[in-house]
């Protein structure tokens, strides 16, 4: 029997596996970890790659920054499931949600520039992002020497 894998909105039971996945990737320096407190507060931002019978194989969050701007963050796929299109599917779910919310500009701070270029994002100057973006950065261990690259995409209203 084959197990089915699909993208859906996160549920409260997903918090621990999301936390474990983000911790795992953060230990490799690929992204920033998120605390349980942050995950519970922002759970509604998250999509997960889920499999039948439970288990989280990936996650990605869309966080609203301002009236015309949102951020894709906390993107991770378990290593066994990479390069099968699931990262793209998770980001597309977030972009579609942004359009549904009426937000047409989405940015990310990332080391995975080639992956995001494939999805239509372009490198932008960090100076083009509003001050509000940097509020979270105050709590980042890398502050103020952030080496992540800022990228953004402008969406069309009909692409949800
Ligand atoms: C980055 C990551 C989420 C990508 O997910 P993935 O499922 O492996 O990527 P996909 O299979 O969906 O790839 C989507 C497209 O991007 C391309 N791509 C993926 N990774 C790429 C890379 N490093 N360089 C260039 N292209 C890449 C793929 O070829 C694919 O192109 P296609 O749709 O034309 O075939 C995954 O590798 C990961 O979890 N990495 C560790 C955590 C991390 O770095 N997160 C990013 C934090 S911002």
CSV table of N, CA and C and ligand atoms in Angstrom, one decimal:
chain,number,residue,atom,x,y,z
A,1,UNK,N,0.8,-1.2,0.0
A,1,UNK,CA,0.0,0.0,0.0
A,1,UNK,C,0.9,1.2,0.0
A,2,UNK,N,0.6,2.2,-0.8
A,2,UNK,CA,1.4,3.5,-0.9
A,2,UNK,C,0.8,4.5,0.1
A,3,UNK,N,1.7,5.2,0.8
A,3,UNK,CA,1.2,6.2,1.7
A,3,UNK,C,1.0,7.5,0.9
A,4,UNK,N,-0.1,8.3,1.2
A,4,UNK,CA,-0.2,9.5,0.4
A,4,UNK,C,0.4,10.7,1.2
A,5,UNK,N,0.9,11.6,0.5
A,5,UNK,CA,1.6,12.8,1.0
A,5,UNK,C,1.0,14.0,0.4
A,6,UNK,N,0.7,15.0,1.2
A,6,UNK,CA,0.0,16.2,0.7
A,6,UNK,C,0.3,17.4,1.6
A,7,UNK,N,0.0,18.6,1.0
A,7,UNK,CA,0.2,19.8,1.7
A,7,UNK,C,-1.2,20.2,2.3
A,8,UNK,N,-1.1,20.6,3.6
A,8,UNK,CA,-2.3,21.1,4.2
A,8,UNK,C,-1.9,22.2,5.3
A,9,UNK,N,-2.9,22.9,5.8
A,9,UNK,CA,-2.7,23.8,6.9
A,9,UNK,C,-2.2,23.0,8.1
A,10,UNK,N,-1.4,23.7,8.9
A,10,UNK,CA,-0.9,23.0,10.1
A,10,UNK,C,-2.0,22.9,11.2
A,11,UNK,N,-1.8,21.9,12.0
A,11,UNK,CA,-2.7,21.7,13.2
A,11,UNK,C,-1.8,21.7,14.5
A,12,UNK,N,-2.5,21.8,15.6
A,12,UNK,CA,-1.8,21.9,16.9
A,12,UNK,C,-0.8,20.7,17.1
A,13,UNK,N,-1.3,19.5,16.6
A,13,UNK,CA,-0.5,18.3,16.8
A,13,UNK,C,0.8,18.3,16.0
A,14,UNK,N,0.9,19.3,15.0
A,14,UNK,CA,2.1,19.4,14.2
A,14,UNK,C,3.2,20.2,14.8
A,15,UNK,N,2.9,20.9,15.9
A,15,UNK,CA,3.9,21.8,16.5
A,15,UNK,C,5.2,21.1,16.8
A,16,UNK,N,5.1,20.0,17.5
A,16,UNK,CA,6.4,19.3,18.0
A,16,UNK,C,7.2,18.8,16.8
A,17,UNK,N,6.5,18.1,15.8
A,17,UNK,CA,7.3,17.7,14.6
A,17,UNK,C,7.9,18.9,13.8
A,18,UNK,N,7.1,20.0,13.7
A,18,UNK,CA,7.7,21.2,13.1
A,18,UNK,C,8.9,21.7,13.8
A,19,UNK,N,8.8,21.8,15.1
A,19,UNK,CA,9.9,22.2,16.0
A,19,UNK,C,11.1,21.4,15.7
A,20,UNK,N,10.9,20.0,15.7
A,20,UNK,CA,12.1,19.1,15.5
A,20,UNK,C,12.7,19.3,14.2
A,21,UNK,N,11.9,19.5,13.1
A,21,UNK,CA,12.4,19.7,11.8
A,21,UNK,C,13.2,21.0,11.7
A,22,UNK,N,12.7,22.1,12.2
A,22,UNK,CA,13.4,23.3,12.2
A,22,UNK,C,14.7,23.3,13.0
A,23,UNK,N,14.6,22.6,14.2
A,23,UNK,CA,15.8,22.5,15.0
A,23,UNK,C,16.9,21.7,14.2
A,24,UNK,N,16.5,20.7,13.5
A,24,UNK,CA,17.4,19.8,12.8
A,24,UNK,C,18.1,20.7,11.7
A,25,UNK,N,17.3,21.5,10.9
A,25,UNK,CA,17.9,22.3,9.9
A,25,UNK,C,18.7,23.4,10.5
A,26,UNK,N,18.3,24.0,11.6
A,26,UNK,CA,19.1,25.1,12.2
A,26,UNK,C,20.4,24.6,12.7
A,27,UNK,N,20.5,23.4,13.2
A,27,UNK,CA,21.8,22.8,13.6
A,27,UNK,C,22.8,22.8,12.4
A,28,UNK,N,22.2,22.6,11.2
A,28,UNK,CA,23.1,22.6,10.0
A,28,UNK,C,23.3,24.0,9.5
A,29,UNK,N,22.8,25.0,10.2
A,29,UNK,CA,23.0,26.4,9.8
A,29,UNK,C,22.1,26.8,8.6
A,30,UNK,N,21.0,26.1,8.3
A,30,UNK,CA,20.3,26.3,7.1
A,30,UNK,C,19.1,27.3,7.3
A,31,UNK,N,18.6,27.4,8.5
A,31,UNK,CA,17.6,28.4,8.9
A,31,UNK,C,17.6,28.6,10.4
A,32,UNK,N,16.8,29.5,10.8
A,32,UNK,CA,16.7,29.9,12.2
A,32,UNK,C,15.7,29.0,12.9
A,33,UNK,N,16.0,28.5,14.2
A,33,UNK,CA,15.1,27.7,14.9
A,33,UNK,C,13.9,28.6,15.4
A,34,UNK,N,12.8,28.0,15.7
A,34,UNK,CA,11.7,28.8,16.3
A,34,UNK,C,11.3,28.1,17.6
A,35,UNK,N,11.0,28.9,18.6
A,35,UNK,CA,10.6,28.3,19.9
A,35,UNK,C,9.2,27.7,19.9
A,36,UNK,N,8.9,26.9,20.9
A,36,UNK,CA,7.5,26.4,20.9
A,36,UNK,C,6.6,27.5,21.1
A,37,UNK,N,6.9,28.5,21.9
A,37,UNK,CA,6.0,29.7,22.1
A,37,UNK,C,5.8,30.4,20.7
A,38,UNK,N,6.8,30.6,19.9
A,38,UNK,CA,6.6,31.2,18.6
A,38,UNK,C,5.7,30.3,17.7
A,39,UNK,N,6.0,29.0,17.8
A,39,UNK,CA,5.2,28.1,16.9
A,39,UNK,C,3.7,28.1,17.3
A,40,UNK,N,3.5,28.0,18.6
A,40,UNK,CA,2.0,28.1,19.0
A,40,UNK,C,1.4,29.4,18.6
A,41,UNK,N,2.1,30.5,18.8
A,41,UNK,CA,1.5,31.8,18.5
A,41,UNK,C,1.3,32.0,17.0
A,42,UNK,N,2.1,31.4,16.2
A,42,UNK,CA,2.1,31.6,14.7
A,42,UNK,C,1.6,30.4,13.9
A,43,UNK,N,1.0,29.4,14.6
A,43,UNK,CA,0.7,28.1,14.0
A,43,UNK,C,-0.2,28.4,12.7
A,44,UNK,N,-1.1,29.4,12.8
A,44,UNK,CA,-2.0,29.6,11.6
A,44,UNK,C,-1.2,30.1,10.4
A,45,UNK,N,0.1,30.5,10.6
A,45,UNK,CA,0.9,30.9,9.4
A,45,UNK,C,1.4,29.6,8.6
A,46,UNK,N,1.3,28.5,9.2
A,46,UNK,CA,2.0,27.3,8.7
A,46,UNK,C,1.2,26.4,7.8
A,47,UNK,N,1.9,26.0,6.7
A,47,UNK,CA,1.5,24.8,5.9
A,47,UNK,C,2.4,23.7,6.3
A,48,UNK,N,1.9,22.4,6.2
A,48,UNK,CA,2.9,21.3,6.4
A,48,UNK,C,2.7,20.3,5.2
A,49,UNK,N,3.8,19.6,5.0
A,49,UNK,CA,3.7,18.5,4.1
A,49,UNK,C,3.5,17.3,5.0
A,50,UNK,N,2.3,16.7,4.9
A,50,UNK,CA,1.8,15.7,5.8
A,50,UNK,C,1.7,14.4,5.1
A,51,UNK,N,1.8,13.3,5.9
A,51,UNK,CA,1.5,12.0,5.3
A,51,UNK,C,0.4,11.3,6.1
A,52,UNK,N,-0.3,10.4,5.4
A,52,UNK,CA,-1.4,9.7,6.0
A,52,UNK,C,-0.9,9.0,7.2
A,53,UNK,N,-1.7,9.0,8.2
A,53,UNK,CA,-1.3,8.3,9.5
A,53,UNK,C,-0.5,9.1,10.4
A,54,UNK,N,-0.3,10.4,10.0
A,54,UNK,CA,0.5,11.3,10.9
A,54,UNK,C,1.9,11.5,10.4
A,55,UNK,N,2.6,12.4,11.0
A,55,UNK,CA,4.0,12.7,10.5
A,55,UNK,C,4.0,13.9,9.7
A,56,UNK,N,5.0,14.7,9.9
A,56,UNK,CA,5.3,16.0,9.2
A,56,UNK,C,6.6,15.8,8.4
A,57,UNK,N,6.5,16.0,7.1
A,57,UNK,CA,7.7,15.8,6.3
A,57,UNK,C,8.2,17.1,5.8
A,58,UNK,N,7.5,18.2,6.1
A,58,UNK,CA,8.0,19.5,5.6
A,58,UNK,C,7.1,20.6,6.2
A,59,UNK,N,7.6,21.8,6.2
A,59,UNK,CA,6.7,23.0,6.6
A,59,UNK,C,7.2,24.3,6.0
A,60,UNK,N,6.3,25.2,6.0
A,60,UNK,CA,6.6,26.6,5.5
A,60,UNK,C,5.5,27.5,6.0
A,61,UNK,N,5.9,28.7,6.3
A,61,UNK,CA,5.0,29.7,6.9
A,61,UNK,C,4.9,31.0,6.1
A,62,UNK,N,3.7,31.5,6.1
A,62,UNK,CA,3.5,32.9,5.5
A,62,UNK,C,3.2,33.8,6.6
A,63,UNK,N,4.1,34.8,6.9
A,63,UNK,CA,3.9,35.7,8.0
A,63,UNK,C,3.6,37.1,7.5
A,64,UNK,N,2.5,37.7,7.9
A,64,UNK,CA,2.1,39.0,7.4
A,64,UNK,C,3.0,40.0,8.1
A,65,UNK,N,3.6,40.9,7.3
A,65,UNK,CA,4.5,41.9,7.8
A,65,UNK,C,3.8,43.3,7.9
A,66,UNK,N,3.1,43.6,6.8
A,66,UNK,CA,2.5,44.9,6.8
A,66,UNK,C,1.3,44.9,5.8
A,67,UNK,N,0.7,46.0,5.5
A,67,UNK,CA,-0.5,45.9,4.7
A,67,UNK,C,-0.3,45.4,3.3
A,68,UNK,N,0.9,45.5,2.8
A,68,UNK,CA,1.2,45.1,1.4
A,68,UNK,C,2.4,44.2,1.3
A,69,UNK,N,2.7,43.5,2.4
A,69,UNK,CA,3.9,42.7,2.4
A,69,UNK,C,3.8,41.5,3.4
A,70,UNK,N,4.2,40.3,2.9
A,70,UNK,CA,4.3,39.1,3.8
A,70,UNK,C,5.6,38.4,3.5
A,71,UNK,N,6.0,37.6,4.4
A,71,UNK,CA,7.3,36.8,4.4
A,71,UNK,C,7.0,35.3,4.3
A,72,UNK,N,7.8,34.7,3.5
A,72,UNK,CA,7.8,33.2,3.5
A,72,UNK,C,9.0,32.9,4.4
A,73,UNK,N,8.7,32.0,5.4
A,73,UNK,CA,9.8,31.7,6.4
A,73,UNK,C,9.6,30.3,6.9
A,74,UNK,N,10.7,29.8,7.6
A,74,UNK,CA,10.6,28.5,8.2
A,74,UNK,C,10.3,27.4,7.2
A,75,UNK,N,10.9,27.4,6.0
A,75,UNK,CA,10.7,26.4,5.0
A,75,UNK,C,11.7,25.3,5.1
A,76,UNK,N,11.2,24.1,5.3
A,76,UNK,CA,12.1,22.9,5.4
A,76,UNK,C,11.4,21.7,5.0
A,77,UNK,N,12.1,20.8,4.3
A,77,UNK,CA,11.6,19.5,3.9
A,77,UNK,C,12.6,18.4,4.4
A,78,UNK,N,12.1,17.3,5.0
A,78,UNK,CA,13.0,16.3,5.5
A,78,UNK,C,13.9,15.8,4.4
A,79,UNK,N,15.1,15.5,4.7
A,79,UNK,CA,16.1,15.2,3.6
A,79,UNK,C,15.6,14.1,2.6
A,80,UNK,N,14.9,13.1,3.1
A,80,UNK,CA,14.5,12.0,2.2
A,80,UNK,C,13.5,12.4,1.2
A,81,UNK,N,12.8,13.6,1.4
A,81,UNK,CA,11.7,14.0,0.5
A,81,UNK,C,12.2,15.2,-0.3
A,82,UNK,N,13.4,15.6,-0.3
A,82,UNK,CA,13.8,16.8,-1.1
A,82,UNK,C,13.9,16.4,-2.6
A,83,UNK,N,14.0,17.5,-3.4
A,83,UNK,CA,14.1,17.4,-4.8
A,83,UNK,C,13.0,16.6,-5.5
A,84,UNK,N,11.8,16.6,-4.9
A,84,UNK,CA,10.6,16.0,-5.5
A,84,UNK,C,9.5,17.0,-5.7
A,85,UNK,N,9.8,18.3,-5.6
A,85,UNK,CA,8.8,19.3,-5.9
A,85,UNK,C,8.0,19.7,-4.7
A,86,UNK,N,8.3,19.2,-3.5
A,86,UNK,CA,7.4,19.5,-2.3
A,86,UNK,C,7.8,20.9,-1.8
A,87,UNK,N,9.0,21.3,-1.8
A,87,UNK,CA,9.4,22.6,-1.4
A,87,UNK,C,8.7,23.7,-2.2
A,88,UNK,N,8.7,23.5,-3.5
A,88,UNK,CA,7.9,24.4,-4.4
A,88,UNK,C,6.4,24.4,-4.0
A,89,UNK,N,5.9,23.2,-3.8
A,89,UNK,CA,4.4,23.1,-3.5
A,89,UNK,C,4.1,23.9,-2.2
A,90,UNK,N,5.0,23.8,-1.2
A,90,UNK,CA,4.8,24.5,0.1
A,90,UNK,C,4.8,26.0,-0.1
A,91,UNK,N,5.9,26.5,-0.9
A,91,UNK,CA,6.0,27.9,-1.1
A,91,UNK,C,4.8,28.4,-1.9
A,92,UNK,N,4.4,27.6,-2.9
A,92,UNK,CA,3.2,28.0,-3.8
A,92,UNK,C,1.9,28.1,-2.9
A,93,UNK,N,1.8,27.2,-1.9
A,93,UNK,CA,0.6,27.3,-1.0
A,93,UNK,C,0.7,28.6,-0.3
A,94,UNK,N,1.8,29.0,0.2
A,94,UNK,CA,2.0,30.3,0.9
A,94,UNK,C,1.7,31.5,0.0
A,95,UNK,N,2.2,31.4,-1.3
A,95,UNK,CA,1.9,32.5,-2.2
A,95,UNK,C,0.4,32.6,-2.6
A,96,UNK,N,-0.2,31.5,-2.7
A,96,UNK,CA,-1.6,31.5,-3.0
A,96,UNK,C,-2.4,32.1,-1.8
A,97,UNK,N,-2.0,31.8,-0.6
A,97,UNK,CA,-2.7,32.3,0.5
A,97,UNK,C,-2.5,33.8,0.6
A,98,UNK,N,-1.3,34.3,0.2
A,98,UNK,CA,-1.0,35.7,0.2
A,98,UNK,C,-2.0,36.4,-0.7
A,99,UNK,N,-2.2,35.9,-1.9
A,99,UNK,CA,-3.1,36.5,-2.9
A,99,UNK,C,-4.5,36.5,-2.4
A,100,UNK,N,-4.9,35.4,-1.7
A,100,UNK,CA,-6.2,35.3,-1.1
A,100,UNK,C,-6.4,36.4,-0.1
A,101,UNK,N,-5.4,36.7,0.6
A,101,UNK,CA,-5.4,37.7,1.6
A,101,UNK,C,-5.3,39.2,1.1
A,102,UNK,N,-5.0,39.2,-0.3
A,102,UNK,CA,-4.9,40.5,-0.9
A,102,UNK,C,-3.5,41.1,-0.8
A,103,UNK,N,-2.5,40.3,-0.5
A,103,UNK,CA,-1.1,40.7,-0.4
A,103,UNK,C,-0.4,40.3,-1.6
A,104,UNK,N,0.2,41.2,-2.3
A,104,UNK,CA,0.8,40.8,-3.6
A,104,UNK,C,2.3,40.9,-3.7
A,105,UNK,N,2.9,41.3,-2.5
A,105,UNK,CA,4.4,41.2,-2.5
A,105,UNK,C,4.8,40.4,-1.3
A,106,UNK,N,5.7,39.4,-1.6
A,106,UNK,CA,6.2,38.5,-0.6
A,106,UNK,C,7.7,38.4,-0.7
A,107,UNK,N,8.3,38.5,0.4
A,107,UNK,CA,9.8,38.4,0.5
A,107,UNK,C,10.2,37.2,1.3
A,108,UNK,N,11.5,36.9,1.2
A,108,UNK,CA,12.1,35.9,2.1
A,108,UNK,C,13.5,36.3,2.4
A,109,UNK,N,14.0,35.8,3.5
A,109,UNK,CA,15.5,35.9,3.8
A,109,UNK,C,16.0,34.5,3.8
A,110,UNK,N,17.0,34.3,2.9
A,110,UNK,CA,17.4,32.9,2.7
A,110,UNK,C,18.8,32.7,2.2
A,111,UNK,N,19.3,31.5,2.3
A,111,UNK,CA,20.6,31.1,1.7
A,111,UNK,C,20.3,30.4,0.4
A,112,UNK,N,19.0,30.0,0.2
A,112,UNK,CA,18.7,29.1,-1.0
A,112,UNK,C,18.2,30.0,-2.2
A,113,UNK,N,19.1,30.8,-2.6
A,113,UNK,CA,18.7,31.8,-3.7
A,113,UNK,C,18.3,31.1,-5.0
A,114,UNK,N,19.0,30.0,-5.3
A,114,UNK,CA,18.7,29.3,-6.6
A,114,UNK,C,17.3,28.7,-6.6
A,115,UNK,N,17.0,28.1,-5.4
A,115,UNK,CA,15.7,27.5,-5.3
A,115,UNK,C,14.6,28.6,-5.4
A,116,UNK,N,14.8,29.7,-4.8
A,116,UNK,CA,13.7,30.8,-4.8
A,116,UNK,C,13.7,31.5,-6.2
A,117,UNK,N,14.9,31.6,-6.9
A,117,UNK,CA,14.9,32.1,-8.2
A,117,UNK,C,14.0,31.2,-9.1
A,118,UNK,N,14.1,29.9,-9.0
A,118,UNK,CA,13.3,29.0,-9.7
A,118,UNK,C,11.8,29.3,-9.6
A,119,UNK,N,11.4,29.8,-8.4
A,119,UNK,CA,10.0,30.1,-8.1
A,119,UNK,C,9.6,31.5,-8.5
A,120,UNK,N,10.5,32.2,-9.1
A,120,UNK,CA,10.2,33.6,-9.6
A,120,UNK,C,10.6,34.7,-8.6
A,121,UNK,N,11.3,34.4,-7.5
A,121,UNK,CA,11.8,35.5,-6.6
A,121,UNK,C,13.0,36.1,-7.2
A,122,UNK,N,13.3,37.4,-6.9
A,122,UNK,CA,14.5,38.1,-7.3
A,122,UNK,C,15.2,38.6,-6.1
A,123,UNK,N,16.5,38.7,-6.2
A,123,UNK,CA,17.3,39.3,-5.1
A,123,UNK,C,17.0,40.8,-5.0
A,124,UNK,N,16.7,41.3,-3.8
A,124,UNK,CA,16.5,42.7,-3.6
A,124,UNK,C,17.4,43.2,-2.5
A,125,UNK,N,17.6,44.5,-2.5
A,125,UNK,CA,18.4,45.1,-1.4
A,125,UNK,C,17.6,45.0,-0.1
A,126,UNK,N,18.3,44.7,1.0
A,126,UNK,CA,17.6,44.6,2.3
A,126,UNK,C,17.0,46.0,2.6
A,127,UNK,N,17.6,47.1,2.1
A,127,UNK,CA,17.2,48.4,2.3
A,127,UNK,C,15.7,48.7,1.8
A,128,UNK,N,15.3,47.8,0.9
A,128,UNK,CA,14.0,48.0,0.3
A,128,UNK,C,12.9,47.4,1.2
A,129,UNK,N,13.3,46.7,2.2
A,129,UNK,CA,12.3,46.1,3.1
A,129,UNK,C,12.0,47.1,4.3
A,130,UNK,N,10.7,47.1,4.7
A,130,UNK,CA,10.4,48.1,5.8
A,130,UNK,C,11.1,47.7,7.1
A,131,UNK,N,11.2,48.8,7.9
A,131,UNK,CA,11.8,48.7,9.2
A,131,UNK,C,11.2,47.5,10.1
A,132,UNK,N,9.9,47.3,9.9
A,132,UNK,CA,9.2,46.3,10.7
A,132,UNK,C,9.8,44.9,10.6
A,133,UNK,N,10.4,44.6,9.4
A,133,UNK,CA,11.0,43.3,9.1
A,133,UNK,C,12.1,43.0,10.2
A,134,UNK,N,12.8,44.1,10.6
A,134,UNK,CA,14.0,43.9,11.4
A,134,UNK,C,13.7,43.7,12.9
A,135,UNK,N,12.4,43.9,13.2
A,135,UNK,CA,12.0,43.7,14.6
A,135,UNK,C,12.3,42.3,15.1
A,136,UNK,N,12.0,41.3,14.3
A,136,UNK,CA,12.3,39.9,14.7
A,136,UNK,C,13.8,39.7,14.8
A,137,UNK,N,14.5,40.4,13.9
A,137,UNK,CA,16.0,40.2,13.8
A,137,UNK,C,16.7,40.5,15.2
A,138,UNK,N,16.1,41.4,15.9
A,138,UNK,CA,16.7,41.8,17.2
A,138,UNK,C,16.9,40.5,18.1
A,139,UNK,N,16.1,39.5,17.9
A,139,UNK,CA,16.2,38.3,18.7
A,139,UNK,C,17.0,37.2,18.1
A,140,UNK,N,17.5,37.5,16.9
A,140,UNK,CA,18.3,36.5,16.1
A,140,UNK,C,19.7,36.4,16.6
A,141,UNK,N,20.3,35.2,16.8
A,141,UNK,CA,21.7,35.1,17.2
A,141,UNK,C,22.7,35.8,16.3
A,142,UNK,N,22.3,35.9,15.0
A,142,UNK,CA,23.2,36.5,14.0
A,142,UNK,C,23.1,38.1,14.0
A,143,UNK,N,22.2,38.7,14.7
A,143,UNK,CA,22.0,40.1,14.7
A,143,UNK,C,23.3,40.8,15.2
A,144,UNK,N,23.9,41.8,14.6
A,144,UNK,CA,23.4,42.5,13.4
A,144,UNK,C,24.1,42.1,12.2
A,145,UNK,N,24.8,40.9,12.2
A,145,UNK,CA,25.6,40.5,11.0
A,145,UNK,C,24.9,39.5,10.2
A,146,UNK,N,23.7,39.8,9.7
A,146,UNK,CA,22.9,38.9,8.9
A,146,UNK,C,23.5,38.6,7.6
A,147,UNK,N,23.7,37.3,7.3
A,147,UNK,CA,24.3,37.0,5.9
A,147,UNK,C,23.2,36.4,5.0
A,148,UNK,N,21.9,36.4,5.4
A,148,UNK,CA,20.9,35.9,4.6
A,148,UNK,C,20.6,36.9,3.4
A,149,UNK,N,20.2,36.3,2.3
A,149,UNK,CA,19.9,37.2,1.1
A,149,UNK,C,18.4,37.5,1.1
A,150,UNK,N,18.1,38.8,0.9
A,150,UNK,CA,16.7,39.2,0.7
A,150,UNK,C,16.2,38.9,-0.7
A,151,UNK,N,15.1,38.3,-0.8
A,151,UNK,CA,14.5,38.0,-2.2
A,151,UNK,C,13.0,38.4,-2.1
A,152,UNK,N,12.5,38.8,-3.2
A,152,UNK,CA,11.0,39.1,-3.2
A,152,UNK,C,10.4,38.7,-4.5
A,153,UNK,N,9.1,38.6,-4.5
A,153,UNK,CA,8.3,38.3,-5.7
A,153,UNK,C,7.0,39.2,-5.6
A,154,UNK,N,6.6,39.6,-6.8
A,154,UNK,CA,5.4,40.4,-6.9
A,154,UNK,C,4.3,39.5,-7.6
A,155,UNK,N,3.2,39.3,-7.0
A,155,UNK,CA,2.2,38.3,-7.4
A,155,UNK,C,1.1,39.1,-8.2
A,156,UNK,N,0.4,38.3,-9.0
A,156,UNK,CA,-0.7,38.8,-9.7
A,156,UNK,C,-2.0,38.4,-9.0
A,157,UNK,N,-3.0,39.3,-9.0
A,157,UNK,CA,-4.3,39.0,-8.3
A,157,UNK,C,-4.9,37.7,-8.8
A,158,UNK,N,-4.7,37.2,-10.0
A,158,UNK,CA,-5.4,36.1,-10.5
A,158,UNK,C,-4.6,34.8,-10.3
A,159,UNK,N,-3.5,34.8,-9.5
A,159,UNK,CA,-2.7,33.6,-9.5
A,159,UNK,C,-2.9,32.8,-8.2
A,160,UNK,N,-4.0,32.9,-7.5
A,160,UNK,CA,-4.2,32.1,-6.3
A,160,UNK,C,-4.6,30.7,-6.6
B,1,LIG,C1,15.3,24.3,0.2
B,1,LIG,C2,14.3,23.2,0.2
B,1,LIG,C3,13.1,23.6,1.0
B,1,LIG,C4,13.9,22.9,-1.3
B,1,LIG,O1,12.8,21.9,-1.3
B,1,LIG,P1,12.8,20.7,-2.3
B,1,LIG,O2,11.6,20.0,-2.1
B,1,LIG,O3,14.1,20.0,-2.2
B,1,LIG,O4,12.8,21.5,-3.7
B,1,LIG,P2,11.9,21.2,-4.9
B,1,LIG,O5,12.1,19.8,-5.3
B,1,LIG,O6,10.5,21.7,-4.7
B,1,LIG,O7,12.5,22.2,-6.0
B,1,LIG,C5,11.8,23.1,-6.7
B,1,LIG,C6,12.6,23.6,-7.9
B,1,LIG,O8,13.7,24.3,-7.4
B,1,LIG,C7,14.9,23.7,-7.9
B,1,LIG,N1,15.9,23.6,-6.8
B,1,LIG,C8,15.7,23.1,-5.6
B,1,LIG,N2,16.8,23.3,-4.9
B,1,LIG,C9,17.6,24.0,-5.7
B,1,LIG,C10,19.0,24.5,-5.5
B,1,LIG,N3,19.6,24.3,-4.3
B,1,LIG,N4,19.5,25.1,-6.5
B,1,LIG,C11,18.9,25.3,-7.7
B,1,LIG,N5,17.6,24.8,-7.9
B,1,LIG,C12,17.0,24.2,-6.9
B,1,LIG,C13,14.5,22.3,-8.3
B,1,LIG,O9,15.3,21.8,-9.4
B,1,LIG,C14,13.1,22.5,-8.8
B,1,LIG,O10,13.0,23.0,-10.1
B,1,LIG,P3,11.8,22.6,-11.1
B,1,LIG,O11,10.5,22.8,-10.4
B,1,LIG,O12,12.1,23.4,-12.3
B,1,LIG,O13,12.1,21.1,-11.3
B,1,LIG,C15,14.9,21.9,0.8
B,1,LIG,O14,16.1,21.6,0.1
B,1,LIG,C16,15.3,22.0,2.3
B,1,LIG,O15,14.4,21.7,3.1
B,1,LIG,N6,16.5,22.4,2.6
B,1,LIG,C17,16.9,22.5,4.0
B,1,LIG,C18,16.3,23.7,4.7
B,1,LIG,C19,16.5,25.0,4.0
B,1,LIG,O16,17.6,25.3,3.5
B,1,LIG,N7,15.4,25.8,3.9
B,1,LIG,C20,15.4,27.1,3.3
B,1,LIG,C21,15.3,28.2,4.3
B,1,LIG,S1,14.9,29.7,3.5
